Short mmCIF file of C-alpha atoms in Angstrom, two decimals:
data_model
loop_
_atom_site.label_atom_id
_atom_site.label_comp_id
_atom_site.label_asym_id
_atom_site.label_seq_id
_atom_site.Cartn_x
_atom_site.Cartn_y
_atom_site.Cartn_z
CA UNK A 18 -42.79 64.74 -93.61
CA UNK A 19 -42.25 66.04 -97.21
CA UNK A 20 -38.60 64.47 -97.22
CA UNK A 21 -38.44 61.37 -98.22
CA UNK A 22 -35.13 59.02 -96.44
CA UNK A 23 -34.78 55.80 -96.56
CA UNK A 24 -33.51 54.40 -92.94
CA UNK A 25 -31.81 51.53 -91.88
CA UNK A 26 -32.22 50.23 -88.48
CA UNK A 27 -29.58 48.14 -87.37
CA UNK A 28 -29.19 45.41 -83.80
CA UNK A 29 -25.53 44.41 -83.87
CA UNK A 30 -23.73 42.54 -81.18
CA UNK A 31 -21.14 44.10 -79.48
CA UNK A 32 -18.02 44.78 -80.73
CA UNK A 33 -14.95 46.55 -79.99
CA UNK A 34 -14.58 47.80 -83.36
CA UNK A 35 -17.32 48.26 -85.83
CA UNK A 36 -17.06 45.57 -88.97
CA UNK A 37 -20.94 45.18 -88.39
CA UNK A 38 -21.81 48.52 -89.64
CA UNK A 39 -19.52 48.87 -92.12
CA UNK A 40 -20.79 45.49 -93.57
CA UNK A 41 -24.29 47.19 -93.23
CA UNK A 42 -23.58 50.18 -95.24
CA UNK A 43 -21.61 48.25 -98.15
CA UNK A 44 -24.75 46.07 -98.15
CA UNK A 45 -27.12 48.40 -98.19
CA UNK A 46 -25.92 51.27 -100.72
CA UNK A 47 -29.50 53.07 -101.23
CA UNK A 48 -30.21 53.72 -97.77
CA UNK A 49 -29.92 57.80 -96.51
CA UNK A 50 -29.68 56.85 -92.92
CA UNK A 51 -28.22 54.47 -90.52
CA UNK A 52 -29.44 53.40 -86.99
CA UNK A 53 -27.42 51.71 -84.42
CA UNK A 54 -27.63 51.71 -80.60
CA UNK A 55 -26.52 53.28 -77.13
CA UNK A 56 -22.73 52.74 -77.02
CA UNK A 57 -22.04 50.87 -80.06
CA UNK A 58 -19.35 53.22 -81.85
CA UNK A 59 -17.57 52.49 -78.56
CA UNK A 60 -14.10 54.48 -78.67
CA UNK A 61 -14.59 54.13 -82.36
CA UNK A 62 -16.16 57.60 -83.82
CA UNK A 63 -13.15 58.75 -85.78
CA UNK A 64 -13.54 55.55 -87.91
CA UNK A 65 -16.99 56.26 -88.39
CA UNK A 66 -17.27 59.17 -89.24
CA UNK A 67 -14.39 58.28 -92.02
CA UNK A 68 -17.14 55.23 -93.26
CA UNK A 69 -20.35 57.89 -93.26
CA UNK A 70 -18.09 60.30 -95.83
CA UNK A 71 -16.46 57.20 -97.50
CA UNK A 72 -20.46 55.39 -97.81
CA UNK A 73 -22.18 59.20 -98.36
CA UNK A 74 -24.62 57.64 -95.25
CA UNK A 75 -25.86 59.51 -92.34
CA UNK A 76 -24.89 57.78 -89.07
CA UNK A 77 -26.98 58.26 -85.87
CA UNK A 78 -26.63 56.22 -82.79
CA UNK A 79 -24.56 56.35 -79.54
CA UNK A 80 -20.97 56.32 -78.40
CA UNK A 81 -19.18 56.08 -75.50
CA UNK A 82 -16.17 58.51 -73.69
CA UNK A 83 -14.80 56.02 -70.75
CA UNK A 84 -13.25 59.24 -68.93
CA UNK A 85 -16.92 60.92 -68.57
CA UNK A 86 -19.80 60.25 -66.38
CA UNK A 87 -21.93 59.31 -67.36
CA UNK A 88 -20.02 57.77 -70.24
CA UNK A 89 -22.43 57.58 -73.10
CA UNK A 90 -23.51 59.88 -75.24
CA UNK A 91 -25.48 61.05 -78.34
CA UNK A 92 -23.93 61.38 -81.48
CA UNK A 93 -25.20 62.77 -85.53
CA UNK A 94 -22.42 62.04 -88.15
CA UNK A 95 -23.72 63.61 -91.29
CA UNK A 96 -22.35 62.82 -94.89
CA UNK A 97 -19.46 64.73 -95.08
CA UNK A 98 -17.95 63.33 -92.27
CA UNK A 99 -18.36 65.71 -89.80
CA UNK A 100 -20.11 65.07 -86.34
CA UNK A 101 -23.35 68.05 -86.10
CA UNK A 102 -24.35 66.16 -82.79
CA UNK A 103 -22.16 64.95 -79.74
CA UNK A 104 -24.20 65.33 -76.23
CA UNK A 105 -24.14 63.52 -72.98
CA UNK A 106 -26.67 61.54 -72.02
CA UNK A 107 -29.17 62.70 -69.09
CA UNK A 108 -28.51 66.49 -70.84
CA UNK A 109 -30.84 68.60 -71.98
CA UNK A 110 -32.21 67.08 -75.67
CA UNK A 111 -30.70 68.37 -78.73
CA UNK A 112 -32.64 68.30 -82.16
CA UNK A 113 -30.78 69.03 -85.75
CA UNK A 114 -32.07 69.60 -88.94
CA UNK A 115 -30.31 66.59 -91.13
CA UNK A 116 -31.39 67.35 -94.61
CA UNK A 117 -34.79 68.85 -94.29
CA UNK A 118 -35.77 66.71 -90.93
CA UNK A 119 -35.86 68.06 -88.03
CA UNK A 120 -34.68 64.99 -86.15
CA UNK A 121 -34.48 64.65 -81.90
CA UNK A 122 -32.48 62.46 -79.96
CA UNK A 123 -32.89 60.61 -77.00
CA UNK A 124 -30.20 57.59 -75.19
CA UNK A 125 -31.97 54.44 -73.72
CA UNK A 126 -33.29 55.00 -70.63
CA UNK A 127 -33.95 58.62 -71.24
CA UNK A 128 -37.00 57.25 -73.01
CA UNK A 129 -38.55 56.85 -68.48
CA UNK A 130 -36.52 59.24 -66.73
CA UNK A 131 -36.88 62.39 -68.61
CA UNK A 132 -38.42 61.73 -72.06
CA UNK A 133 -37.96 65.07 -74.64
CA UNK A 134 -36.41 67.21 -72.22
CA UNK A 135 -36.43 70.07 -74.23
CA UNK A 136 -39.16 73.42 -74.12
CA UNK A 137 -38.72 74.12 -77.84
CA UNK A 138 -40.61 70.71 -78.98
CA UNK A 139 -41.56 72.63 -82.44
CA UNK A 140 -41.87 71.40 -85.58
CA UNK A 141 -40.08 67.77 -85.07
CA UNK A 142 -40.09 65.27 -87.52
CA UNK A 143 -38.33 62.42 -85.86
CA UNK A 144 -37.18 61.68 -82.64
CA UNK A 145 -34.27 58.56 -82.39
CA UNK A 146 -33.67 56.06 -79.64
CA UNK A 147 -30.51 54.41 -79.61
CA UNK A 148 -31.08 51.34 -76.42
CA UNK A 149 -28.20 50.78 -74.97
CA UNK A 150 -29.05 46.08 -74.00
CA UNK A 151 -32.03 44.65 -74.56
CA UNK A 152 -34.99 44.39 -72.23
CA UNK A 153 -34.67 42.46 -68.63
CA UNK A 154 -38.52 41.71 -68.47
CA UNK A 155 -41.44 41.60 -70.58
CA UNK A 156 -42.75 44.09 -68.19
CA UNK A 157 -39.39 46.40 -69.13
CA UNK A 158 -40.46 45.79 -73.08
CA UNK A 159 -44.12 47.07 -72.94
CA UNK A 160 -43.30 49.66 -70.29
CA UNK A 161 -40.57 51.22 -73.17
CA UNK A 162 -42.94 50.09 -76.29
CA UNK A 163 -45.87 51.98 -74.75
CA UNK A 164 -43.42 55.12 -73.52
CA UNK A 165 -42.42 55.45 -77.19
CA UNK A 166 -45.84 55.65 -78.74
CA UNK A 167 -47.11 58.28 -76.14
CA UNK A 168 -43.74 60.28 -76.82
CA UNK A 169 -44.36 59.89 -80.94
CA UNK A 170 -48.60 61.31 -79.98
CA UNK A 171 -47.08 63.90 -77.59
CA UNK A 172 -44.68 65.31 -80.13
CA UNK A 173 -46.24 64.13 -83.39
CA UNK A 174 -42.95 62.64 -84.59
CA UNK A 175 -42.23 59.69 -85.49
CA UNK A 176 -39.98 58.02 -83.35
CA UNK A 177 -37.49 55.12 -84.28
CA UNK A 178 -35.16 53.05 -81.17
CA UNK A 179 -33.09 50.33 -81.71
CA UNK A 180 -30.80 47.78 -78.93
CA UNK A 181 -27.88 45.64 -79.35
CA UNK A 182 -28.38 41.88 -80.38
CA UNK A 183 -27.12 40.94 -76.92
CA UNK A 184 -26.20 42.32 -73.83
CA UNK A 185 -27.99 42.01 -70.31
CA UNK A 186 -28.43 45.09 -67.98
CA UNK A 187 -26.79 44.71 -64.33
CA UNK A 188 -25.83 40.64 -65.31
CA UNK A 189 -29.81 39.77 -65.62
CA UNK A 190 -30.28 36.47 -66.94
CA UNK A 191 -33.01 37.85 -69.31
CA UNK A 192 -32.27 40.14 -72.39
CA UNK A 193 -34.90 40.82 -75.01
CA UNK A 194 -33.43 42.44 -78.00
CA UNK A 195 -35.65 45.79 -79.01
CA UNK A 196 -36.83 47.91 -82.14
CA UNK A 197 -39.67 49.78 -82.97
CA UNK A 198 -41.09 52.23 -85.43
CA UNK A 199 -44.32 54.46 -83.99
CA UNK A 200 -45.51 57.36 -86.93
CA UNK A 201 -47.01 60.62 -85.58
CA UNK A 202 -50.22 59.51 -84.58
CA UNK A 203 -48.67 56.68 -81.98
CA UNK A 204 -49.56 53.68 -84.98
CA UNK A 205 -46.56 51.09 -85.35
CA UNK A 206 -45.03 50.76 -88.21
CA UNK A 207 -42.84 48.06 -86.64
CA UNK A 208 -42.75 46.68 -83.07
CA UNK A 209 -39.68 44.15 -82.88
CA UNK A 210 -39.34 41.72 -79.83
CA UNK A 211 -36.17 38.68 -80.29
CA UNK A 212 -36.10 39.80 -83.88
CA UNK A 213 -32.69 41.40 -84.72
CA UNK A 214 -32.87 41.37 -88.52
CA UNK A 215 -31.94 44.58 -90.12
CA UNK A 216 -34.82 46.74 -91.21
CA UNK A 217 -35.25 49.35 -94.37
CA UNK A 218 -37.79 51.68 -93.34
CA UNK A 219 -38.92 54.31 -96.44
CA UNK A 220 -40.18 57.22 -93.94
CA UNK A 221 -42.42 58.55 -96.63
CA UNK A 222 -44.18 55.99 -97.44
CA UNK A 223 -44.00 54.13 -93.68
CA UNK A 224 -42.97 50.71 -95.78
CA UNK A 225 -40.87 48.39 -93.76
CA UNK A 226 -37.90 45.63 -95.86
CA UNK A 227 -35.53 43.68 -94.75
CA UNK A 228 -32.57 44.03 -96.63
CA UNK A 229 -30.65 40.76 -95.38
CA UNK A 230 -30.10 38.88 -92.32
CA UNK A 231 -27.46 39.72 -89.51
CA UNK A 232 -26.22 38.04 -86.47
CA UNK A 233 -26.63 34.35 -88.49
#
């Protein structure tokens, strides 16, 4: 990667609105990229994409249409404002160029059923996983950690997925909040298990920060 982008990977709680990220991006005004997961924007997209021109941030997570099945889908909201990426999830996967990246994205449990479904798989620089919950076993978290760093060898990318603070899948009584960093060649830059602070990750030189505490 010759670009260099500084990311911010966010684990919020759910909301119906989205205070959480705008708190994030007035925190954090040197970051180029923002991270949040499956579903999070909820009904909320118009607002965000007003915050990514308002903050000059790139936003790139998940959202959710209650009137489609299934409801949740992938969204890109560059700088400007305007969305560059809006696709349903179990589709076909999309990849953009975002300001010299060429960036995938893949939605939660896409990560097992159908990974990078996509033939054209050249020249990728990052692939994103917004997770919708967190994991319901510790079985569930090293399945999707070790899923993830095949995916980043596969593709040489580095990949980058994120969950909510909370949030069970199916009413489980377990939830293990999830993040991750793999580079290219499958090494972790960050492997986050019951850890939801917010993390700065500087892409070109693979450091990891946290900028401040959330969820207190």
């Amino acid at each position: 990667m010759g670009v260099r982008m500084k990311f911010l990977v966010i684990q919020p709680k759910f909301e119906k609105n989205i205070v959480q990220l705008e708190s994030e991006l007035r925190n954090n005004p040197s970051v180029d990229v923002l991270i949040f997961p499956e579903g999070y924007l909820n009904e909320n997209v118009e607002q965000a994409c007003i915050l990514a021109k308002n903050y000059n941030k790139i936003l790139i997570g998940g959202h959710r249409r209650l009137n489609d099945s299934p409801k949740d889908r992938a969204i890109i909201i560059n700088r400007s404002g305007d969305i560059v990426l809006d696709r349903i999830k179990y589709s076909q996967t999309t990849f953009k160029s975002v300001e010299g990246l060429m960036i995938g994205h893949i939605l939660c449990d896409e990560l097992v059923k159908q990974g990078v479904k996509n033939e054209d798989i050249s020249a990728i620089d990052l692939i994103v996983h917004p997770i919708g919950v967190g994991m319901f076993s510790e079985e569930q978290f090293d399945e999707w950690i070790n899923e993830a760093k095949k995916i980043a060898v596969t593709y040489k990318s580095m990949i980058i997925g994120t969950s909510h603070a909370d949030g069970s899948f199916r009413g489980s009584d377990v939830s293990i909040p999830i993040a991750y960093c793999f580079d290219e060649n499958g090494d972790a830059i960050f492997v986050s298990k019951n850890d939801v602070r917010t993390r700065m990750l500087d892409i070109q030189t693979k450091t990891v920060s946290f900028p401040q505490l959330i969820n207190q």
